[in-house]
Tab-separated table of C-alpha atoms in Angstrom:
chain	number	residue	atom	x	y	z
D	1	UNK	CA	-7.155	-16.896	6.150
D	2	UNK	CA	-5.250	-14.371	4.306
D	3	UNK	CA	-6.742	-13.541	1.183
D	4	UNK	CA	-5.526	-10.366	0.492
D	5	UNK	CA	-1.897	-10.319	2.047
D	6	UNK	CA	0.627	-12.792	2.617
D	7	UNK	CA	3.020	-12.879	5.662
D	8	UNK	CA	5.619	-15.347	4.269
D	9	UNK	CA	8.290	-12.791	3.877
D	10	UNK	CA	7.322	-11.160	7.378
D	11	UNK	CA	7.865	-14.579	8.879
D	12	UNK	CA	11.092	-15.184	7.156
D	13	UNK	CA	12.788	-12.048	7.951
D	14	UNK	CA	11.115	-12.126	12.017
D	15	UNK	CA	12.398	-16.154	12.067
D	16	UNK	CA	8.866	-16.380	13.425
D	17	UNK	CA	9.044	-13.905	16.248
D	18	UNK	CA	5.200	-13.268	16.767
D	19	UNK	CA	5.588	-9.816	18.249
D	20	UNK	CA	7.652	-8.850	15.644
D	21	UNK	CA	5.015	-9.735	13.478
D	22	UNK	CA	2.129	-8.135	15.149
D	23	UNK	CA	4.347	-4.584	15.373
D	24	UNK	CA	4.726	-5.069	11.516
D	25	UNK	CA	1.197	-5.137	10.994
D	26	UNK	CA	0.012	-2.528	13.451
D	27	UNK	CA	2.398	-0.385	11.692
D	28	UNK	CA	1.076	-1.237	8.446
D	29	UNK	CA	-2.689	-0.685	9.632
D	30	UNK	CA	-2.012	2.398	11.190
D	31	UNK	CA	0.260	4.061	8.559
D	32	UNK	CA	-0.149	2.667	5.208
D	33	UNK	CA	-4.050	4.038	4.842
D	34	UNK	CA	-3.009	7.746	5.850
D	35	UNK	CA	-0.345	7.428	3.045
D	36	UNK	CA	-2.625	5.943	0.736
D	37	UNK	CA	-5.237	9.225	1.530
D	38	UNK	CA	-2.086	11.323	0.995
D	39	UNK	CA	-1.327	9.775	-2.435
D	40	UNK	CA	-4.881	10.366	-3.790
D	41	UNK	CA	-4.901	13.930	-2.383
D	42	UNK	CA	-1.436	14.168	-4.463
D	43	UNK	CA	-2.924	12.470	-7.790
D	44	UNK	CA	-5.963	14.540	-7.360
D	45	UNK	CA	-3.960	17.734	-7.120
D	46	UNK	CA	-1.349	16.565	-9.651
D	47	UNK	CA	1.214	17.037	-7.228
D	48	UNK	CA	3.540	14.722	-9.071
D	49	UNK	CA	6.400	15.061	-6.545
D	50	UNK	CA	4.187	14.197	-3.585
D	51	UNK	CA	2.352	11.392	-5.070
D	52	UNK	CA	5.818	9.870	-6.018
D	53	UNK	CA	6.851	10.082	-2.503
D	54	UNK	CA	3.767	8.304	-0.869
D	55	UNK	CA	3.806	5.569	-3.457
D	56	UNK	CA	7.424	5.289	-2.896
D	57	UNK	CA	6.814	5.017	0.826
D	58	UNK	CA	4.160	2.374	0.700
D	59	UNK	CA	6.259	0.269	-1.642
D	60	UNK	CA	8.126	-1.552	0.634
D	61	UNK	CA	4.930	-2.385	3.127
D	62	UNK	CA	3.064	-3.592	-0.165
D	63	UNK	CA	6.075	-5.914	-0.841
D	64	UNK	CA	6.712	-7.391	2.569
D	65	UNK	CA	2.924	-8.161	2.685
D	66	UNK	CA	2.985	-10.314	-0.374
D	67	UNK	CA	0.603	-7.903	-1.878
D	68	UNK	CA	1.584	-8.452	-5.481
D	69	UNK	CA	-0.950	-7.146	-7.403
D	70	UNK	CA	-1.289	-3.755	-5.107
D	71	UNK	CA	2.556	-3.810	-5.483
D	72	UNK	CA	2.272	-3.604	-9.424
D	73	UNK	CA	-0.600	-1.001	-9.368
D	74	UNK	CA	1.477	1.247	-7.056
D	75	UNK	CA	4.519	0.737	-9.389
D	76	UNK	CA	2.043	2.304	-12.123
D	77	UNK	CA	1.486	5.290	-10.020
D	78	UNK	CA	5.153	5.822	-9.837
D	79	UNK	CA	5.757	5.457	-13.335
D	80	UNK	CA	2.723	7.658	-13.928
D	81	UNK	CA	4.319	10.644	-11.448
D	82	UNK	CA	7.639	10.176	-13.496
D	83	UNK	CA	5.904	10.570	-16.809
D	84	UNK	CA	3.699	13.489	-15.464
D	85	UNK	CA	0.680	11.828	-17.051
D	86	UNK	CA	-2.687	13.383	-16.843
D	87	UNK	CA	-4.893	12.556	-13.951
D	88	UNK	CA	-7.763	10.414	-15.607
D	89	UNK	CA	-5.252	8.000	-17.032
D	90	UNK	CA	-4.293	6.889	-13.065
D	91	UNK	CA	-7.621	7.112	-11.432
D	92	UNK	CA	-8.668	3.397	-12.026
D	93	UNK	CA	-5.107	2.091	-11.109
D	94	UNK	CA	-5.177	3.966	-8.053
D	95	UNK	CA	-9.246	3.078	-7.138
D	96	UNK	CA	-7.752	-0.322	-7.593
D	97	UNK	CA	-4.834	-0.107	-5.271
D	98	UNK	CA	-6.628	1.716	-2.564
D	99	UNK	CA	-9.492	-1.309	-2.812
D	100	UNK	CA	-6.547	-3.686	-2.345
D	101	UNK	CA	-4.950	-2.056	0.650
D	102	UNK	CA	-8.157	-1.437	2.277
D	103	UNK	CA	-9.248	-5.081	1.802
D	104	UNK	CA	-5.828	-6.175	3.184
D	105	UNK	CA	-6.038	-3.577	6.402
D	106	UNK	CA	-9.671	-4.900	7.347
D	107	UNK	CA	-8.535	-8.716	7.057
D	108	UNK	CA	-5.502	-7.847	9.118
D	109	UNK	CA	-7.656	-5.952	11.675
D	110	UNK	CA	-9.990	-9.258	11.561
D	111	UNK	CA	-7.367	-11.755	11.833
D	112	UNK	CA	-5.207	-9.946	14.302
D	113	UNK	CA	-7.851	-8.456	16.564
D	114	UNK	CA	-6.105	-5.107	16.084
């Protein structure tokens, strides 16, 4: 039972094509953690341009998998990059975003034997 993600949108756009759903999930599991690591490095280095790019890149994936809280946190990161905020202002938000994504990845791997 999915606790950290919701496949309603994925099923809607795939018209319940199981192979398509699995491909979306594989892509999420493979790419989003890498992008999250790049986002973390950009935040730590106060590289606002790169931080925005990686936050923006993962936004559709979070939305597609129904990760509402993670999407809201990611939106906060995007706003932080636009405002060129201080690093300590975004650390807790990023940690929570990272936690939500990694829990979803772990759950997807388990649920779909990936």
